[in-house]
Amino acid sequence: MTSPSKGIYLAIAGAAVLAVAGGAAFWYATQRNAGTQTAADQLVTVNATTCEPDAITVPGGRRSFEIVNASDRPIEWEILNGVMVVAERENIAPGFRSTLEVQLAPGEYAITCGLLSNPRGTLTVTPSDEAAAAASEVTLRKFLGPLSEYRVYLVMQGNAAVKAAEALRDAITANDLEAAREAWHQARLPYRRIEPLAYRFSDLEERIDARAAYLAGREQDPAFIGYHRIEYGLFAENRTEGLAPFADALVADLTELAARLKQAPLDPGLLIEMPGESALQIAQGQIPQGENLYAGNDLQDLAASLEGIGKLAGLLRQVVAGVDPALDKVIEQDMQAAEAHLAAIAAEAHPTYGDVPKAARDALAADLTRLSESLRKLQPAIGMN
């Protein structure tokens, strides 16, 4: 019979053996897990203080990660885009592994490495044909944000055009020539920002933005109304008298335009088409000769037009960036080049647009043409499903 004291010693010894065996099993499991080949794209081992590796690079697309917990406590492993969790695996027990599959777009991400206090690792996702193919599966859902944001922009600028026209009307009614001239300058800007869509309402465009050169009777033609008829009175005839009816009509027409913009049919195809078409129209139809022949403030108008094109381009870049990063970069560079060139011309303080040298106009037109060519690549790049 075994004595009580001897039994205790045997129990203690047995426990020690089990503890050693358990520790050996844990060590074996972690080493086996860490060293075993995995079918995943990337093996990540999380120990007590870090990830191994802690800097990972994978091509974009659907990728799998096998996470091995080599620490002594349960862990979670996360891929983070800023503060947003892209994907995660939780409660991976010590000595165990878990696989995570996730669709990754090109970019820079962070990864957590066990304890929250541990330094984070980095995940770099590079462009790939697979990522481009996934991103090119563009559906209407991907355009909902850009379409909604552009609708808001149209409404805001449409309302601003009405208010600016009302200020112009008030200055004309007050018979204040200088105030009316300044108000006319400002009244043009909201309209130019939304002209990519506004000009498509041909009936309103003919009343709001009619140019004398397109009318049989030129300045004396009864159809010569809108912005340019008021411009002619203020800057060529140097008077406000007789302009009140034209100002009233402009307010009414812009009010109608603002109402239509709230309901105008917008679809991805139209959104894609507008900026490139507008840039080309400006390059070919406005820059060479100018449009505001009496006020001569075309540089101010052109800046507003570039704002409107830039708004559209920015919204579309949200979609194309994941499909064709190279095209996204080209559009950005071409947009910046056109804006910088226009700003440089404006900085020379030409009294009127007629004083801008032909070489400078030609160079600006070339910038807009190049921008239009880049923007017109959006359709084949994005496509629609």
CSV table of C-alpha atoms in Angstrom, one decimal:
chain,number,residue,atom,x,y,z
A,1,MET,CA,0.0,0.0,0.0
A,2,THR,CA,1.3,3.4,-0.9
A,3,SER,CA,1.7,5.8,2.0
A,4,PRO,CA,-0.2,9.1,1.9
A,5,SER,CA,3.0,11.2,1.6
A,6,LYS,CA,4.3,9.0,-1.2
A,7,GLY,CA,1.0,9.4,-3.0
A,8,ILE,CA,1.2,13.1,-2.8
A,9,TYR,CA,4.6,13.0,-4.3
A,10,LEU,CA,3.5,10.8,-7.1
A,11,ALA,CA,0.5,13.1,-7.8
A,12,ILE,CA,2.8,16.1,-7.9
A,13,ALA,CA,5.2,14.3,-10.2
A,14,GLY,CA,2.3,13.2,-12.5
A,15,ALA,CA,1.1,16.8,-12.7
A,16,ALA,CA,4.5,18.0,-13.6
A,17,VAL,CA,4.8,15.4,-16.3
A,18,LEU,CA,1.4,16.5,-17.7
A,19,ALA,CA,2.4,20.1,-17.5
A,20,VAL,CA,5.6,19.4,-19.4
A,21,ALA,CA,3.7,17.3,-21.8
A,22,GLY,CA,1.1,20.0,-22.3
A,23,GLY,CA,3.8,22.7,-22.8
A,24,ALA,CA,5.6,20.4,-25.2
A,25,ALA,CA,2.3,19.8,-27.1
A,26,PHE,CA,1.7,23.6,-27.2
A,27,TRP,CA,5.2,24.3,-28.4
A,28,TYR,CA,4.9,21.5,-31.0
A,29,ALA,CA,1.5,22.8,-32.2
A,30,THR,CA,2.8,26.4,-32.6
A,31,GLN,CA,6.0,25.3,-34.3
A,32,ARG,CA,4.1,22.9,-36.5
A,33,ASN,CA,1.5,25.5,-37.4
A,34,ALA,CA,4.2,28.2,-38.0
A,35,GLY,CA,6.3,25.9,-40.2
A,36,THR,CA,3.7,24.1,-42.1
A,37,GLN,CA,3.1,25.1,-45.7
A,38,THR,CA,-0.2,26.8,-46.2
A,39,ALA,CA,-2.5,27.0,-49.2
A,40,ALA,CA,-3.2,30.6,-48.3
A,41,ASP,CA,-1.6,33.5,-50.1
A,42,GLN,CA,0.2,34.7,-47.0
A,43,LEU,CA,1.1,33.0,-43.7
A,44,VAL,CA,1.1,35.4,-40.7
A,45,THR,CA,2.4,34.3,-37.3
A,46,VAL,CA,1.4,36.4,-34.3
A,47,ASN,CA,3.6,36.1,-31.2
A,48,ALA,CA,3.5,37.9,-28.0
A,49,THR,CA,4.8,41.2,-29.3
A,50,THR,CA,4.5,41.4,-33.1
A,51,CYS,CA,3.5,39.8,-36.4
A,52,GLU,CA,5.9,37.8,-38.5
A,53,PRO,CA,6.1,39.2,-41.1
A,54,ASP,CA,5.0,42.7,-40.0
A,55,ALA,CA,5.3,44.2,-43.4
A,56,ILE,CA,3.3,42.3,-46.1
A,57,THR,CA,2.9,43.0,-49.8
A,58,VAL,CA,0.3,41.2,-51.9
A,59,PRO,CA,-1.3,41.9,-55.3
A,60,GLY,CA,-4.8,43.3,-55.3
A,61,GLY,CA,-7.7,41.0,-55.7
A,62,ARG,CA,-9.2,38.2,-53.6
A,63,ARG,CA,-6.5,37.2,-51.1
A,64,SER,CA,-6.3,34.7,-48.3
A,65,PHE,CA,-4.3,35.0,-45.0
A,66,GLU,CA,-3.6,32.1,-42.6
A,67,ILE,CA,-3.1,33.5,-39.1
A,68,VAL,CA,-1.2,31.4,-36.6
A,69,ASN,CA,-1.4,32.3,-32.9
A,70,ALA,CA,2.0,31.7,-31.4
A,71,SER,CA,1.3,33.7,-28.3
A,72,ASP,CA,-0.1,32.5,-25.0
A,73,ARG,CA,-3.5,34.2,-25.2
A,74,PRO,CA,-6.4,34.4,-27.7
A,75,ILE,CA,-5.9,37.0,-30.4
A,76,GLU,CA,-7.8,38.8,-33.2
A,77,TRP,CA,-6.2,39.8,-36.5
A,78,GLU,CA,-7.5,42.8,-38.4
A,79,ILE,CA,-6.9,44.6,-41.7
A,80,LEU,CA,-7.5,48.3,-41.2
A,81,ASN,CA,-8.1,51.1,-43.7
A,82,GLY,CA,-7.6,54.1,-41.5
A,83,VAL,CA,-10.0,53.5,-38.6
A,84,MET,CA,-12.3,51.2,-40.7
A,85,VAL,CA,-12.0,47.5,-40.3
A,86,VAL,CA,-11.7,45.9,-43.8
A,87,ALA,CA,-11.7,42.3,-42.5
A,88,GLU,CA,-10.9,40.4,-39.3
A,89,ARG,CA,-10.6,37.1,-37.5
A,90,GLU,CA,-11.4,37.0,-33.8
A,91,ASN,CA,-10.6,34.7,-30.9
A,92,ILE,CA,-7.9,32.6,-32.4
A,93,ALA,CA,-6.8,30.4,-29.5
A,94,PRO,CA,-3.1,29.8,-28.6
A,95,GLY,CA,-1.6,27.2,-30.9
A,96,PHE,CA,-4.4,27.5,-33.5
A,97,ARG,CA,-4.7,29.0,-36.8
A,98,SER,CA,-7.5,30.7,-38.8
A,99,THR,CA,-7.9,31.6,-42.5
A,100,LEU,CA,-9.3,34.9,-43.7
A,101,GLU,CA,-10.2,35.7,-47.3
A,102,VAL,CA,-10.9,39.2,-48.4
A,103,GLN,CA,-11.2,41.2,-51.6
A,104,LEU,CA,-8.5,43.9,-51.5
A,105,ALA,CA,-8.2,47.0,-53.6
A,106,PRO,CA,-4.7,48.5,-54.2
A,107,GLY,CA,-3.6,50.7,-51.4
A,108,GLU,CA,-1.9,50.9,-48.0
A,109,TYR,CA,-3.4,49.2,-45.0
A,110,ALA,CA,-2.5,48.5,-41.4
A,111,ILE,CA,-2.7,45.1,-39.6
A,112,THR,CA,-3.1,44.4,-35.9
A,113,CYS,CA,-0.6,42.1,-34.2
A,114,GLY,CA,-2.1,40.6,-31.1
A,115,LEU,CA,-2.3,42.9,-28.2
A,116,LEU,CA,-3.8,46.4,-28.9
A,117,SER,CA,-0.6,47.8,-27.4
A,118,ASN,CA,1.6,45.9,-29.9
A,119,PRO,CA,2.9,47.9,-32.9
A,120,ARG,CA,0.8,47.5,-36.0
A,121,GLY,CA,2.2,46.0,-39.1
A,122,THR,CA,1.6,47.2,-42.7
A,123,LEU,CA,-0.1,45.6,-45.6
A,124,THR,CA,0.7,47.0,-49.1
A,125,VAL,CA,-1.7,45.9,-51.9
A,126,THR,CA,-0.3,46.5,-55.3
A,127,PRO,CA,-2.3,47.0,-58.6
A,128,SER,CA,-3.0,43.8,-60.5
A,129,ASP,CA,-5.1,42.6,-63.4
A,130,GLU,CA,-7.3,40.7,-61.0
A,131,ALA,CA,-8.0,43.9,-59.0
A,132,ALA,CA,-8.7,45.9,-62.1
A,133,ALA,CA,-11.1,43.3,-63.4
A,134,ALA,CA,-13.0,43.2,-60.1
A,135,ALA,CA,-13.2,47.0,-60.0
A,136,SER,CA,-14.3,47.2,-63.6
A,137,GLU,CA,-17.5,45.4,-62.8
A,138,VAL,CA,-19.1,48.8,-62.5
A,139,THR,CA,-22.8,48.8,-61.7
A,140,LEU,CA,-25.2,51.6,-61.1
A,141,ARG,CA,-24.7,51.0,-57.4
A,142,LYS,CA,-21.1,52.3,-57.7
A,143,PHE,CA,-22.4,55.5,-59.3
A,144,LEU,CA,-25.1,56.3,-56.7
A,145,GLY,CA,-22.8,58.4,-54.6
A,146,PRO,CA,-21.3,60.5,-57.5
A,147,LEU,CA,-24.8,60.9,-59.1
A,148,SER,CA,-26.3,62.1,-55.8
A,149,GLU,CA,-23.5,64.4,-55.0
A,150,TYR,CA,-23.6,66.0,-58.5
A,151,ARG,CA,-27.4,66.5,-58.1
A,152,VAL,CA,-26.7,68.4,-54.9
A,153,TYR,CA,-24.1,70.5,-56.7
A,154,LEU,CA,-26.5,71.3,-59.5
A,155,VAL,CA,-29.2,72.4,-57.1
A,156,MET,CA,-26.8,74.6,-55.1
A,157,GLN,CA,-25.3,76.2,-58.2
A,158,GLY,CA,-28.7,76.6,-59.8
A,159,ASN,CA,-30.1,78.4,-56.8
A,160,ALA,CA,-26.9,80.5,-56.7
A,161,ALA,CA,-27.5,81.5,-60.3
A,162,VAL,CA,-31.0,82.7,-59.5
A,163,LYS,CA,-29.8,84.8,-56.5
A,164,ALA,CA,-27.0,86.3,-58.5
A,165,ALA,CA,-29.4,87.2,-61.4
A,166,GLU,CA,-31.7,88.8,-58.8
A,167,ALA,CA,-28.8,91.0,-57.5
A,168,LEU,CA,-28.0,92.0,-61.1
A,169,ARG,CA,-31.7,92.9,-61.7
A,170,ASP,CA,-31.7,95.0,-58.5
A,171,ALA,CA,-28.6,96.9,-59.6
A,172,ILE,CA,-30.1,97.6,-63.0
A,173,THR,CA,-33.4,98.7,-61.4
A,174,ALA,CA,-31.3,101.1,-59.2
A,175,ASN,CA,-29.7,102.5,-62.3
A,176,ASP,CA,-26.2,101.8,-60.8
A,177,LEU,CA,-24.0,101.1,-63.8
A,178,GLU,CA,-20.9,100.0,-61.9
A,179,ALA,CA,-22.8,97.9,-59.5
A,180,ALA,CA,-24.6,96.3,-62.4
A,181,ARG,CA,-21.4,95.5,-64.2
A,182,GLU,CA,-19.9,93.8,-61.1
A,183,ALA,CA,-23.1,92.0,-60.5
A,184,TRP,CA,-23.1,90.8,-64.2
A,185,HIS,CA,-19.6,89.4,-63.7
A,186,GLN,CA,-20.7,87.4,-60.6
A,187,ALA,CA,-24.0,86.3,-62.2
A,188,ARG,CA,-22.1,84.4,-64.9
A,189,LEU,CA,-20.1,82.2,-62.6
A,190,PRO,CA,-22.7,79.7,-61.2
A,191,TYR,CA,-24.1,79.2,-64.6
A,192,ARG,CA,-20.7,78.4,-66.1
A,193,ARG,CA,-20.1,75.8,-63.3
A,194,ILE,CA,-23.2,73.9,-64.3
A,195,GLU,CA,-23.1,74.6,-68.0
A,196,PRO,CA,-22.1,70.9,-68.9
A,197,LEU,CA,-25.7,70.0,-68.1
A,198,ALA,CA,-27.5,73.3,-68.4
A,199,TYR,CA,-26.6,73.8,-72.0
A,200,ARG,CA,-28.5,70.6,-72.9
A,201,PHE,CA,-31.8,72.3,-72.2
A,202,SER,CA,-31.7,73.9,-75.6
A,203,ASP,CA,-34.8,76.1,-75.2
A,204,LEU,CA,-33.5,77.7,-72.0
A,205,GLU,CA,-29.9,77.9,-73.3
A,206,GLU,CA,-31.1,79.9,-76.3
A,207,ARG,CA,-32.7,82.4,-74.0
A,208,ILE,CA,-30.2,82.5,-71.2
A,209,ASP,CA,-26.9,82.4,-73.2
A,210,ALA,CA,-27.8,83.5,-76.7
A,211,ARG,CA,-24.9,85.1,-78.6
A,212,ALA,CA,-25.4,87.8,-81.2
A,213,ALA,CA,-23.1,86.1,-83.7
A,214,TYR,CA,-25.6,83.2,-83.9
A,215,LEU,CA,-28.6,85.5,-84.7
A,216,ALA,CA,-29.5,86.9,-88.1
A,217,GLY,CA,-29.9,90.5,-86.7
A,218,ARG,CA,-27.0,90.2,-84.4
A,219,GLU,CA,-27.3,92.7,-81.5
A,220,GLN,CA,-30.5,94.1,-82.9
A,221,ASP,CA,-32.2,90.7,-83.3
A,222,PRO,CA,-35.3,90.3,-81.0
A,223,ALA,CA,-34.0,86.9,-79.9
A,224,PHE,CA,-30.9,88.5,-78.5
A,225,ILE,CA,-31.7,88.3,-74.8
A,226,GLY,CA,-30.2,86.8,-71.7
A,227,TYR,CA,-26.8,87.3,-70.2
A,228,HIS,CA,-25.2,88.6,-73.4
A,229,ARG,CA,-27.9,91.1,-74.2
A,230,ILE,CA,-27.5,92.6,-70.7
A,231,GLU,CA,-23.7,92.5,-71.2
A,232,TYR,CA,-24.1,94.4,-74.4
A,233,GLY,CA,-26.1,97.1,-72.7
A,234,LEU,CA,-23.8,97.5,-69.7
A,235,PHE,CA,-20.4,97.3,-71.4
A,236,ALA,CA,-21.0,98.4,-75.0
A,237,GLU,CA,-23.8,100.9,-74.6
A,238,ASN,CA,-22.6,101.9,-71.1
A,239,ARG,CA,-26.1,102.2,-69.7
A,240,THR,CA,-28.7,100.4,-67.6
A,241,GLU,CA,-31.7,102.0,-69.2
A,242,GLY,CA,-33.9,99.5,-71.0
A,243,LEU,CA,-32.3,96.5,-69.5
A,244,ALA,CA,-34.8,95.8,-66.8
A,245,PRO,CA,-37.1,93.6,-69.0
A,246,PHE,CA,-34.1,91.5,-70.0
A,247,ALA,CA,-33.0,91.2,-66.3
A,248,ASP,CA,-36.5,90.1,-65.3
A,249,ALA,CA,-36.6,87.5,-68.1
A,250,LEU,CA,-33.1,86.2,-67.1
A,251,VAL,CA,-34.3,85.7,-63.5
A,252,ALA,CA,-37.4,83.8,-64.7
A,253,ASP,CA,-35.4,81.6,-67.1
A,254,LEU,CA,-32.8,80.7,-64.5
A,255,THR,CA,-35.6,79.9,-62.0
A,256,GLU,CA,-37.0,77.5,-64.6
A,257,LEU,CA,-33.5,76.1,-65.1
A,258,ALA,CA,-33.0,75.6,-61.4
A,259,ALA,CA,-36.3,73.7,-61.2
A,260,ARG,CA,-35.4,71.4,-64.1
A,261,LEU,CA,-32.0,70.7,-62.6
A,262,LYS,CA,-33.7,69.2,-59.6
A,263,GLN,CA,-35.5,66.7,-61.8
A,264,ALA,CA,-33.1,66.3,-64.7
A,265,PRO,CA,-32.5,62.7,-65.6
A,266,LEU,CA,-28.9,61.7,-64.6
A,267,ASP,CA,-27.3,58.4,-65.4
A,268,PRO,CA,-23.8,57.1,-65.4
A,269,GLY,CA,-23.4,57.4,-69.1
A,270,LEU,CA,-24.2,61.1,-69.0
A,271,LEU,CA,-22.0,61.7,-66.0
A,272,ILE,CA,-19.1,60.1,-67.8
A,273,GLU,CA,-19.7,62.0,-71.0
A,274,MET,CA,-20.1,65.6,-69.7
A,275,PRO,CA,-16.7,66.6,-68.5
A,276,GLY,CA,-14.7,65.6,-71.6
A,277,GLU,CA,-17.3,67.0,-73.9
A,278,SER,CA,-17.3,70.3,-72.0
A,279,ALA,CA,-13.5,70.6,-72.0
A,280,LEU,CA,-13.5,70.1,-75.8
A,281,GLN,CA,-16.2,72.7,-76.3
A,282,ILE,CA,-14.3,75.2,-74.3
A,283,ALA,CA,-11.0,74.4,-76.2
A,284,GLN,CA,-12.6,74.7,-79.6
A,285,GLY,CA,-15.5,77.1,-79.2
A,286,GLN,CA,-14.6,79.6,-76.4
A,287,ILE,CA,-10.9,79.9,-75.9
A,288,PRO,CA,-9.9,81.0,-79.5
A,289,GLN,CA,-12.2,84.0,-79.8
A,290,GLY,CA,-13.7,84.4,-76.4
A,291,GLU,CA,-17.4,84.6,-75.5
A,292,ASN,CA,-17.9,87.7,-73.5
A,293,LEU,CA,-17.1,90.1,-76.4
A,294,TYR,CA,-18.3,93.3,-74.6
A,295,ALA,CA,-17.2,92.7,-71.0
A,296,GLY,CA,-14.0,90.8,-71.9
A,297,ASN,CA,-13.9,88.9,-68.6
A,298,ASP,CA,-13.6,85.4,-70.2
A,299,LEU,CA,-10.7,84.4,-67.9
A,300,GLN,CA,-13.1,84.7,-64.9
A,301,ASP,CA,-15.7,82.6,-66.8
A,302,LEU,CA,-13.2,80.0,-67.8
A,303,ALA,CA,-12.1,79.6,-64.2
A,304,ALA,CA,-15.7,78.9,-63.2
A,305,SER,CA,-16.0,76.4,-66.1
A,306,LEU,CA,-12.9,74.5,-65.0
A,307,GLU,CA,-14.4,74.4,-61.5
A,308,GLY,CA,-17.5,72.7,-62.9
A,309,ILE,CA,-15.4,70.3,-65.0
A,310,GLY,CA,-13.3,69.6,-62.0
A,311,LYS,CA,-16.3,68.7,-59.9
A,312,LEU,CA,-17.4,66.2,-62.4
A,313,ALA,CA,-13.9,64.8,-62.9
A,314,GLY,CA,-13.5,64.4,-59.2
A,315,LEU,CA,-16.7,62.5,-58.8
A,316,LEU,CA,-15.8,60.1,-61.6
A,317,ARG,CA,-12.3,59.6,-60.3
A,318,GLN,CA,-13.9,58.0,-57.3
A,319,VAL,CA,-15.0,55.3,-59.7
A,320,VAL,CA,-12.0,55.0,-62.0
A,321,ALA,CA,-9.3,55.1,-59.3
A,322,GLY,CA,-9.8,51.4,-58.6
A,323,VAL,CA,-10.2,50.4,-62.2
A,324,ASP,CA,-7.4,52.3,-63.9
A,325,PRO,CA,-5.1,54.1,-61.4
A,326,ALA,CA,-2.8,55.3,-64.2
A,327,LEU,CA,-5.7,57.1,-66.0
A,328,ASP,CA,-6.8,58.6,-62.7
A,329,LYS,CA,-3.4,60.1,-62.3
A,330,VAL,CA,-3.3,61.4,-65.8
A,331,ILE,CA,-6.7,63.1,-65.3
A,332,GLU,CA,-5.4,64.7,-62.1
A,333,GLN,CA,-2.3,66.0,-63.8
A,334,ASP,CA,-4.1,67.3,-66.9
A,335,MET,CA,-6.7,69.1,-64.7
A,336,GLN,CA,-3.9,70.7,-62.6
A,337,ALA,CA,-2.0,71.7,-65.7
A,338,ALA,CA,-5.0,73.5,-67.2
A,339,GLU,CA,-5.8,75.3,-63.9
A,340,ALA,CA,-2.2,76.4,-63.5
A,341,HIS,CA,-2.0,77.7,-67.0
A,342,LEU,CA,-5.2,79.6,-66.7
A,343,ALA,CA,-4.1,81.1,-63.4
A,344,ALA,CA,-0.8,82.1,-64.9
A,345,ILE,CA,-2.5,84.0,-67.7
A,346,ALA,CA,-4.9,85.7,-65.3
A,347,ALA,CA,-2.0,86.8,-63.1
A,348,GLU,CA,-0.7,88.9,-66.0
A,349,ALA,CA,-3.7,91.1,-65.5
A,350,HIS,CA,-4.8,91.6,-69.1
A,351,PRO,CA,-7.4,94.4,-69.3
A,352,THR,CA,-9.7,92.2,-71.4
A,353,TYR,CA,-9.6,88.8,-72.9
A,354,GLY,CA,-8.9,90.4,-76.2
A,355,ASP,CA,-5.4,91.4,-74.9
A,356,VAL,CA,-4.4,87.8,-74.2
A,357,PRO,CA,-1.8,86.8,-76.8
A,358,LYS,CA,-2.9,84.2,-79.4
A,359,ALA,CA,0.0,82.0,-78.3
A,360,ALA,CA,-1.3,81.9,-74.7
A,361,ARG,CA,-4.8,81.1,-75.9
A,362,ASP,CA,-3.5,78.4,-78.2
A,363,ALA,CA,-1.5,76.8,-75.3
A,364,LEU,CA,-4.6,77.0,-73.0
A,365,ALA,CA,-6.7,75.4,-75.7
A,366,ALA,CA,-4.1,72.6,-76.1
A,367,ASP,CA,-4.3,72.0,-72.3
A,368,LEU,CA,-8.1,71.7,-72.4
A,369,THR,CA,-7.9,69.5,-75.5
A,370,ARG,CA,-5.5,67.2,-73.7
A,371,LEU,CA,-7.8,67.2,-70.7
A,372,SER,CA,-10.8,66.3,-72.8
A,373,GLU,CA,-8.9,63.4,-74.4
A,374,SER,CA,-8.0,62.0,-70.9
A,375,LEU,CA,-11.6,62.5,-69.7
A,376,ARG,CA,-13.0,60.8,-72.8
A,377,LYS,CA,-11.0,57.6,-71.8
A,378,LEU,CA,-13.3,57.2,-68.8
A,379,GLN,CA,-16.0,55.4,-70.7
A,380,PRO,CA,-13.9,52.5,-72.0
A,381,ALA,CA,-12.0,52.4,-68.7
A,382,ILE,CA,-15.0,52.2,-66.5
A,383,GLY,CA,-17.6,50.6,-68.7
A,384,MET,CA,-20.9,49.5,-67.4
A,385,ASN,CA,-22.5,46.2,-66.5
